[in-house]
Coordinates of C-alpha atoms in Angstrom, one line a residue:
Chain A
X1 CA 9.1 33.4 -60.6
X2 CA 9.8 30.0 -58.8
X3 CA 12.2 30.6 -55.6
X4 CA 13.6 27.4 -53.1
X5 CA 14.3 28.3 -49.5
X6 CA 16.4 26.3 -47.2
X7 CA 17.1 26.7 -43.6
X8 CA 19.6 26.7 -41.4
X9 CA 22.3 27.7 -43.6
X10 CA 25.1 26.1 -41.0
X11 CA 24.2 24.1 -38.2
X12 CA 26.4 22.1 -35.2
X13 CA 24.1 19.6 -33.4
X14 CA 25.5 17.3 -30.5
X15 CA 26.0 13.2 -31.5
X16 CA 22.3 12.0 -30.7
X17 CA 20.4 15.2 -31.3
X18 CA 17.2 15.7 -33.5
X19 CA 17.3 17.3 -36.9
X20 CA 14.8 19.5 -38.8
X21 CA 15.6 21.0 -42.0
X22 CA 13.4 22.6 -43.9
X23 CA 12.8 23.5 -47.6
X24 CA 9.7 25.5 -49.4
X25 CA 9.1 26.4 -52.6
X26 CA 7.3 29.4 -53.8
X27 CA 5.7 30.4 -57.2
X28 CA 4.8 27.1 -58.3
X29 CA 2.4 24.3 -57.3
X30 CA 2.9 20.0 -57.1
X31 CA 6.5 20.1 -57.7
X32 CA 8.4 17.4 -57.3
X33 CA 11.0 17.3 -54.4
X34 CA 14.4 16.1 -53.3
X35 CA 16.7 15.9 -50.7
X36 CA 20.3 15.5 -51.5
X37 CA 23.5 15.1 -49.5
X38 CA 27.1 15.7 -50.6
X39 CA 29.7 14.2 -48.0
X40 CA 33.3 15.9 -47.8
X41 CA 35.1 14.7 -51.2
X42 CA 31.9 12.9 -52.4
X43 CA 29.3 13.3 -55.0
X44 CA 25.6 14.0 -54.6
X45 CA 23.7 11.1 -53.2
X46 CA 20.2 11.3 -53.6
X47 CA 18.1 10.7 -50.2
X48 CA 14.5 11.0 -50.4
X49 CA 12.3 12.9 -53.3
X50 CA 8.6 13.3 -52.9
X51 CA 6.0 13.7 -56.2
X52 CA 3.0 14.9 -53.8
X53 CA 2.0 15.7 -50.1
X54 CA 2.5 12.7 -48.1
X55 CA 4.6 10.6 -50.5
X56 CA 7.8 9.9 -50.0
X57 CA 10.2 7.9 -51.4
X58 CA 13.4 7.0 -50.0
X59 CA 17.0 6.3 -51.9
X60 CA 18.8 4.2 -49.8
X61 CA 17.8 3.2 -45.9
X62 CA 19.5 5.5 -43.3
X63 CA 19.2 7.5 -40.4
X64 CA 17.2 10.0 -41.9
X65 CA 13.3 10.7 -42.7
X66 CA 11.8 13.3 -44.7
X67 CA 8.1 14.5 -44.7
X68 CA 5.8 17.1 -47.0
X69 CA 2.7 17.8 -44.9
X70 CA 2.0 21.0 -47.4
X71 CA 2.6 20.8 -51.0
X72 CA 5.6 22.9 -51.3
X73 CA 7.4 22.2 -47.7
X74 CA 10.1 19.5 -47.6
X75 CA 11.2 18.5 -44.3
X76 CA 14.3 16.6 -43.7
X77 CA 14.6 15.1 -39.7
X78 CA 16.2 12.8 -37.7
X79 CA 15.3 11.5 -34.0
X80 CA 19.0 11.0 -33.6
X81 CA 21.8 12.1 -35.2
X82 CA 25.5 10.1 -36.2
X83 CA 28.6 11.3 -36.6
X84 CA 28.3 10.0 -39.8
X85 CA 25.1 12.3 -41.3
X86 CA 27.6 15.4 -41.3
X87 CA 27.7 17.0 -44.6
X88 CA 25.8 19.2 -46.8
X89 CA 22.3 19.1 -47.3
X90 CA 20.4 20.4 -50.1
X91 CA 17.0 20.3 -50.9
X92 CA 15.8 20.8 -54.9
X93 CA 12.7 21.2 -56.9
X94 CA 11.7 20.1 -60.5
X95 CA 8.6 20.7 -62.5
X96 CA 8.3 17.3 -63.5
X97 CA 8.7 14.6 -66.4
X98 CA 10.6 16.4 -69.0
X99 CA 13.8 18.6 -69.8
X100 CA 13.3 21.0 -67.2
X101 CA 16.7 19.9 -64.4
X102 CA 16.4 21.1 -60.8
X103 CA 16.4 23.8 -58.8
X104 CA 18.5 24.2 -56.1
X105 CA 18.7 25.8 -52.8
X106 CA 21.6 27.0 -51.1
X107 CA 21.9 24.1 -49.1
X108 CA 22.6 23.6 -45.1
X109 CA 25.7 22.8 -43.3
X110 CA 25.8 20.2 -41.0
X111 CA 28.4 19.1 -38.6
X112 CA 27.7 16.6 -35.9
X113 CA 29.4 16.9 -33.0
Chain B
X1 CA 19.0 3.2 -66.3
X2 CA 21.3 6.1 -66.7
X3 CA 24.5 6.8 -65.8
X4 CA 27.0 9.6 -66.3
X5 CA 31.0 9.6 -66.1
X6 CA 33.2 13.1 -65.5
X7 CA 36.5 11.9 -66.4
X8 CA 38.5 13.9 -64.2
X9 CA 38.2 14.7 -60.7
X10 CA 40.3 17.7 -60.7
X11 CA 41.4 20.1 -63.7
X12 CA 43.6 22.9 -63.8
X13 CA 43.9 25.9 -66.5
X14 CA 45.3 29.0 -66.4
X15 CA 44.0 32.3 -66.5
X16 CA 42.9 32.7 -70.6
X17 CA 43.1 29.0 -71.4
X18 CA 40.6 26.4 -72.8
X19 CA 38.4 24.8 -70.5
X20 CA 37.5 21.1 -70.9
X21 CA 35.3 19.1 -68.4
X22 CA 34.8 15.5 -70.1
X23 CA 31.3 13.5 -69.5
X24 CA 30.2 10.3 -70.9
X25 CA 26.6 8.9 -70.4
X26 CA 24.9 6.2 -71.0
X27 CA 21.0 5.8 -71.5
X28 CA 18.7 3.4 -72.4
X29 CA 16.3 6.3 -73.8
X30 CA 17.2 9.5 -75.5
X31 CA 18.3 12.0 -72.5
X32 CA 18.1 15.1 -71.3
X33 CA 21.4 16.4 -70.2
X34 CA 22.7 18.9 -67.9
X35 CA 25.7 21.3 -66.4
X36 CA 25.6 22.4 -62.8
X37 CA 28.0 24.6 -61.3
X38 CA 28.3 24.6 -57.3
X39 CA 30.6 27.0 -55.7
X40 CA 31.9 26.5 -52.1
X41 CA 28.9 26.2 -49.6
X42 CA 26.4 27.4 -51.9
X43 CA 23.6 24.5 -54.0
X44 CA 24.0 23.9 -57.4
X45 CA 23.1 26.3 -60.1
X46 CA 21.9 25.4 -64.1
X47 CA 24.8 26.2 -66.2
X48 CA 23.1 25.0 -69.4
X49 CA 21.0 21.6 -70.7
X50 CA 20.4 19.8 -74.1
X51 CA 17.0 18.8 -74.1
X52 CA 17.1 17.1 -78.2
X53 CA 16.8 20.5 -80.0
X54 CA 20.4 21.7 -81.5
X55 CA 23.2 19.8 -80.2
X56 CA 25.4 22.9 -79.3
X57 CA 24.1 24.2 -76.3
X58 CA 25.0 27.3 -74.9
X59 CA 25.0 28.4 -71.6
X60 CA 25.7 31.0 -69.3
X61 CA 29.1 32.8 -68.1
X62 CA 30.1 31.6 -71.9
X63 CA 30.2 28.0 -71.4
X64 CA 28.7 26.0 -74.2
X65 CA 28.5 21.8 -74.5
X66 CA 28.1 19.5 -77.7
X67 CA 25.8 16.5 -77.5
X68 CA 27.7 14.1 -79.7
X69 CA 25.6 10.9 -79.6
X70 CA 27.9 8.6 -81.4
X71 CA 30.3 9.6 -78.9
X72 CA 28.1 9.0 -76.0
X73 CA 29.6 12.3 -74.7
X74 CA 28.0 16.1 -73.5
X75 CA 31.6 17.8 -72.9
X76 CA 31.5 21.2 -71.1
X77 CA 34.0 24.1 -72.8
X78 CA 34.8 27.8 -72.4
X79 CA 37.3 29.4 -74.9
X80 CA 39.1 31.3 -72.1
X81 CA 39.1 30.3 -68.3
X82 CA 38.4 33.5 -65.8
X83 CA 39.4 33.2 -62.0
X84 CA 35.8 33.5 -61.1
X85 CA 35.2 30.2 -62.9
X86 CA 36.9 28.5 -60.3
X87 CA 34.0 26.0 -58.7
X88 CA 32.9 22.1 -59.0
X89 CA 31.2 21.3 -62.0
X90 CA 28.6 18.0 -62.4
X91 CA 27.2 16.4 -65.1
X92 CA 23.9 15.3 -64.7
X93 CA 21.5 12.8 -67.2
X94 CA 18.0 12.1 -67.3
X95 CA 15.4 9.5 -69.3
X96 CA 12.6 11.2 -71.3
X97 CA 10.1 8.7 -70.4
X98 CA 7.2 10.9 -69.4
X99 CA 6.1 9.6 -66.3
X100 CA 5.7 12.7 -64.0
X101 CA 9.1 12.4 -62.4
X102 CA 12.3 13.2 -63.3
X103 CA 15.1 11.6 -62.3
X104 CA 18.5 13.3 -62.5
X105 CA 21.5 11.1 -62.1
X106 CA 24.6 13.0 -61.2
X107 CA 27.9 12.3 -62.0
X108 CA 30.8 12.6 -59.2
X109 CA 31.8 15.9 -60.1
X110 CA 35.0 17.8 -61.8
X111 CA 36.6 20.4 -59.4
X112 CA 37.9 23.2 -61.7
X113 CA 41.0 24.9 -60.5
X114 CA 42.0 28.2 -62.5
X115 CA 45.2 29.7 -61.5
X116 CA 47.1 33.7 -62.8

Protein backbone atom coordinates (compact mmCIF):
# COMPACT_ATOMS: atom_id res chain seq x y z
CA UNK A 1 0.00 0.00 0.00
CA UNK A 2 0.91 3.75 -0.83
CA UNK A 3 2.20 5.66 2.49
CA UNK A 4 3.20 9.84 2.50
CA UNK A 5 5.85 10.85 5.10
CA UNK A 6 6.34 14.31 6.26
CA UNK A 7 8.92 15.76 8.43
CA UNK A 8 9.32 17.76 11.07
CA UNK A 9 6.07 17.44 12.57
CA UNK A 10 6.48 21.01 14.51
CA UNK A 11 9.18 23.31 13.87
CA UNK A 12 10.26 27.02 15.41
CA UNK A 13 12.87 28.68 13.08
CA UNK A 14 14.32 32.30 13.83
CA UNK A 15 12.91 35.35 11.26
CA UNK A 16 15.66 34.81 8.36
CA UNK A 17 16.44 31.14 8.84
CA UNK A 18 16.49 28.43 6.10
CA UNK A 19 13.80 25.90 5.66
CA UNK A 20 13.76 22.27 4.57
CA UNK A 21 10.80 20.15 4.64
CA UNK A 22 10.57 17.10 3.35
CA UNK A 23 7.99 14.69 1.93
CA UNK A 24 8.33 10.89 0.34
CA UNK A 25 6.11 8.67 -0.91
CA UNK A 26 6.34 4.98 -0.75
CA UNK A 27 4.52 2.14 -2.63
CA UNK A 28 4.00 3.88 -5.69
CA UNK A 29 5.93 5.32 -8.60
CA UNK A 30 5.62 9.06 -10.78
CA UNK A 31 3.06 10.43 -8.64
CA UNK A 32 2.11 13.64 -8.83
CA UNK A 33 3.02 16.04 -5.85
CA UNK A 34 1.93 19.02 -3.95
CA UNK A 35 2.73 21.30 -1.39
CA UNK A 36 0.00 22.99 0.47
CA UNK A 37 -0.21 25.66 3.21
CA UNK A 38 -3.16 26.46 5.52
CA UNK A 39 -2.58 29.90 7.43
CA UNK A 40 -4.36 30.31 10.90
CA UNK A 41 -8.29 30.77 9.90
CA UNK A 42 -7.56 30.29 6.22
CA UNK A 43 -8.12 27.70 3.62
CA UNK A 44 -5.67 25.51 1.75
CA UNK A 45 -3.59 27.43 -0.74
CA UNK A 46 -1.95 25.43 -3.14
CA UNK A 47 1.98 26.23 -3.43
CA UNK A 48 3.91 24.21 -5.76
CA UNK A 49 2.90 20.49 -7.29
CA UNK A 50 5.38 18.65 -9.34
CA UNK A 51 4.19 15.81 -12.16
CA UNK A 52 7.97 14.41 -12.48
CA UNK A 53 11.58 14.71 -11.13
CA UNK A 54 12.73 18.11 -11.79
CA UNK A 55 9.48 19.83 -12.68
CA UNK A 56 8.00 22.06 -10.75
CA UNK A 57 5.40 24.22 -10.94
CA UNK A 58 4.61 27.09 -8.75
CA UNK A 59 0.98 28.51 -7.62
CA UNK A 60 1.56 31.88 -6.74
CA UNK A 61 5.26 33.75 -6.42
CA UNK A 62 6.51 33.75 -2.77
CA UNK A 63 9.19 33.12 -0.46
CA UNK A 64 9.29 29.68 -0.94
CA UNK A 65 10.86 26.95 -3.48
CA UNK A 66 10.29 23.37 -3.75
CA UNK A 67 12.40 20.69 -5.49
CA UNK A 68 12.05 16.69 -6.38
CA UNK A 69 15.56 15.44 -7.18
CA UNK A 70 14.12 11.55 -6.74
CA UNK A 71 10.78 10.59 -7.91
CA UNK A 72 8.98 10.23 -4.78
CA UNK A 73 10.86 13.06 -2.49
CA UNK A 74 9.29 16.52 -2.30
CA UNK A 75 11.25 19.10 -0.76
CA UNK A 76 9.84 22.35 0.39
CA UNK A 77 12.88 25.23 1.35
CA UNK A 78 13.46 28.57 1.83
CA UNK A 79 16.89 30.61 2.01
CA UNK A 80 15.10 32.94 4.33
CA UNK A 81 12.24 32.77 6.21
CA UNK A 82 9.26 35.71 7.06
CA UNK A 83 7.13 36.04 9.72
CA UNK A 84 4.62 35.67 7.34
CA UNK A 85 5.37 31.85 5.98
CA UNK A 86 4.15 30.49 9.54
CA UNK A 87 1.53 28.08 9.19
CA UNK A 88 0.93 24.56 8.39
CA UNK A 89 2.51 22.78 5.68
CA UNK A 90 1.34 19.72 4.07
CA UNK A 91 2.70 17.91 1.40
CA UNK A 92 0.06 15.31 -0.77
CA UNK A 93 0.27 12.84 -3.42
CA UNK A 94 -2.18 11.79 -6.35
CA UNK A 95 -2.08 9.03 -8.83
CA UNK A 96 -2.85 11.20 -11.60
CA UNK A 97 -5.69 12.41 -14.15
CA UNK A 98 -8.76 10.89 -12.92
CA UNK A 99 -11.14 10.30 -9.70
CA UNK A 100 -8.55 9.24 -7.47
CA UNK A 101 -8.21 12.81 -4.73
CA UNK A 102 -5.06 13.13 -2.68
CA UNK A 103 -3.30 11.76 -0.21
CA UNK A 104 -2.27 13.54 2.58
CA UNK A 105 0.45 13.60 5.06
CA UNK A 106 0.32 14.71 8.50
CA UNK A 107 1.55 17.88 7.75
CA UNK A 108 4.43 20.23 9.58
CA UNK A 109 4.04 23.00 11.92
CA UNK A 110 5.72 26.04 11.40
CA UNK A 111 6.13 29.03 13.51
CA UNK A 112 8.56 31.74 12.67
CA UNK A 113 9.98 33.46 15.22
CA UNK B 1 -12.20 26.36 -14.22
CA UNK B 2 -13.65 25.01 -11.07
CA UNK B 3 -14.66 26.29 -8.15
CA UNK B 4 -16.29 25.04 -4.94
CA UNK B 5 -18.42 27.03 -2.19
CA UNK B 6 -19.01 25.63 1.68
CA UNK B 7 -21.71 27.73 2.74
CA UNK B 8 -20.92 27.99 6.23
CA UNK B 9 -17.84 28.56 8.04
CA UNK B 10 -18.81 27.20 11.31
CA UNK B 11 -21.76 24.64 12.22
CA UNK B 12 -22.97 23.47 15.37
CA UNK B 13 -25.13 20.13 16.25
CA UNK B 14 -25.71 18.44 19.10
CA UNK B 15 -24.86 15.20 20.22
CA UNK B 16 -27.51 12.74 18.08
CA UNK B 17 -28.51 15.42 15.56
CA UNK B 18 -28.39 15.78 11.70
CA UNK B 19 -25.31 16.88 10.21
CA UNK B 20 -25.38 19.15 7.19
CA UNK B 21 -22.15 20.67 5.54
CA UNK B 22 -23.48 22.66 2.28
CA UNK B 23 -21.14 22.83 -0.98
CA UNK B 24 -21.88 24.22 -4.29
CA UNK B 25 -19.53 23.81 -7.36
CA UNK B 26 -19.18 24.94 -10.41
CA UNK B 27 -17.34 23.23 -13.46
CA UNK B 28 -16.93 23.67 -16.85
CA UNK B 29 -16.59 19.69 -17.30
CA UNK B 30 -18.29 16.92 -15.41
CA UNK B 31 -16.30 16.63 -11.87
CA UNK B 32 -15.00 14.52 -9.65
CA UNK B 33 -15.93 15.58 -6.18
CA UNK B 34 -14.58 15.13 -2.80
CA UNK B 35 -14.96 15.12 1.30
CA UNK B 36 -11.89 15.61 3.40
CA UNK B 37 -11.89 15.67 6.98
CA UNK B 38 -8.80 17.41 8.88
CA UNK B 39 -8.61 17.21 12.60
CA UNK B 40 -6.47 19.62 14.74
CA UNK B 41 -2.73 19.37 13.55
CA UNK B 42 -3.12 16.34 11.59
CA UNK B 43 -3.38 16.53 7.12
CA UNK B 44 -6.45 15.84 5.59
CA UNK B 45 -7.98 12.50 5.28
CA UNK B 46 -10.64 11.07 2.30
CA UNK B 47 -13.96 10.97 3.83
CA UNK B 48 -15.69 9.83 0.53
CA UNK B 49 -15.78 11.06 -3.45
CA UNK B 50 -18.35 10.88 -6.41
CA UNK B 51 -16.45 10.02 -9.35
CA UNK B 52 -19.96 9.85 -12.00
CA UNK B 53 -21.04 6.24 -10.86
CA UNK B 54 -24.21 6.44 -8.34
CA UNK B 55 -24.94 9.79 -7.11
CA UNK B 56 -25.26 8.79 -3.37
CA UNK B 57 -21.90 8.29 -2.19
CA UNK B 58 -21.19 6.77 0.94
CA UNK B 59 -18.33 7.22 2.97
CA UNK B 60 -16.73 6.41 6.08
CA UNK B 61 -17.53 7.11 9.87
CA UNK B 62 -21.29 7.04 8.22
CA UNK B 63 -21.22 10.09 6.30
CA UNK B 64 -22.75 9.88 2.96
CA UNK B 65 -23.14 12.96 0.08
CA UNK B 66 -25.67 13.32 -2.95
CA UNK B 67 -24.34 14.67 -6.22
CA UNK B 68 -27.36 16.66 -7.41
CA UNK B 69 -26.36 18.22 -10.69
CA UNK B 70 -29.29 20.42 -11.29
CA UNK B 71 -28.47 21.73 -8.07
CA UNK B 72 -24.87 22.26 -8.63
CA UNK B 73 -24.49 20.89 -5.04
CA UNK B 74 -22.43 17.63 -3.31
CA UNK B 75 -23.83 18.20 0.42
CA UNK B 76 -22.09 16.15 3.16
CA UNK B 77 -24.76 14.39 5.90
CA UNK B 78 -24.64 12.07 8.80
CA UNK B 79 -28.05 11.05 10.46
CA UNK B 80 -26.69 11.49 13.99
CA UNK B 81 -23.59 13.74 15.03
CA UNK B 82 -20.96 11.88 17.55
CA UNK B 83 -18.46 14.05 19.62
CA UNK B 84 -15.65 12.47 17.81
CA UNK B 85 -16.97 14.01 14.56
CA UNK B 86 -15.87 17.25 15.75
CA UNK B 87 -13.11 18.44 12.96
CA UNK B 88 -13.01 20.87 9.74
CA UNK B 89 -14.50 19.49 6.79
CA UNK B 90 -13.52 20.75 2.98
CA UNK B 91 -15.04 20.31 -0.12
CA UNK B 92 -12.92 19.70 -2.83
CA UNK B 93 -13.71 19.59 -7.10
CA UNK B 94 -11.86 18.49 -9.85
CA UNK B 95 -12.16 18.51 -14.02
CA UNK B 96 -12.04 14.97 -15.69
CA UNK B 97 -10.09 16.14 -18.51
CA UNK B 98 -7.49 13.44 -18.69
CA UNK B 99 -4.37 15.12 -18.89
CA UNK B 100 -2.04 13.40 -16.34
CA UNK B 101 -2.68 15.84 -13.55
CA UNK B 102 -5.26 16.41 -11.35
CA UNK B 103 -6.14 19.38 -9.96
CA UNK B 104 -8.17 19.58 -6.72
CA UNK B 105 -9.67 22.93 -5.91
CA UNK B 106 -10.59 23.25 -2.28
CA UNK B 107 -13.16 25.11 -0.86
CA UNK B 108 -12.52 27.29 2.39
CA UNK B 109 -13.61 24.86 4.75
CA UNK B 110 -16.66 24.18 7.30
CA UNK B 111 -15.46 23.85 11.00
CA UNK B 112 -17.96 21.29 12.62
CA UNK B 113 -18.66 21.95 16.24
CA UNK B 114 -20.64 19.01 18.15
CA UNK B 115 -21.55 19.73 21.53
CA UNK B 116 -23.49 16.98 24.70
Amino acid sequence: SQTIHQWPATLVQPVGSPLSLECTVEGTSNPNLYWYRQAAGRGLQLLFYSVGIGQISSEVPQNLSASRPQDRQFILSSKKLLLSDSGFYLCAWSAGAGGYGYTFGSGTRLTVV
Amino acid sequence: AQSVTQLGSHVSVSEGALVLLRCNYSSSVPPYLFWYVQYPNQGLQLLLKYTSAATLVKGINGFEAEFKKSETSFHLTKPSAHMSDAAEYFCAVSGTLNTGFQKLVFGTGTRLLVSP
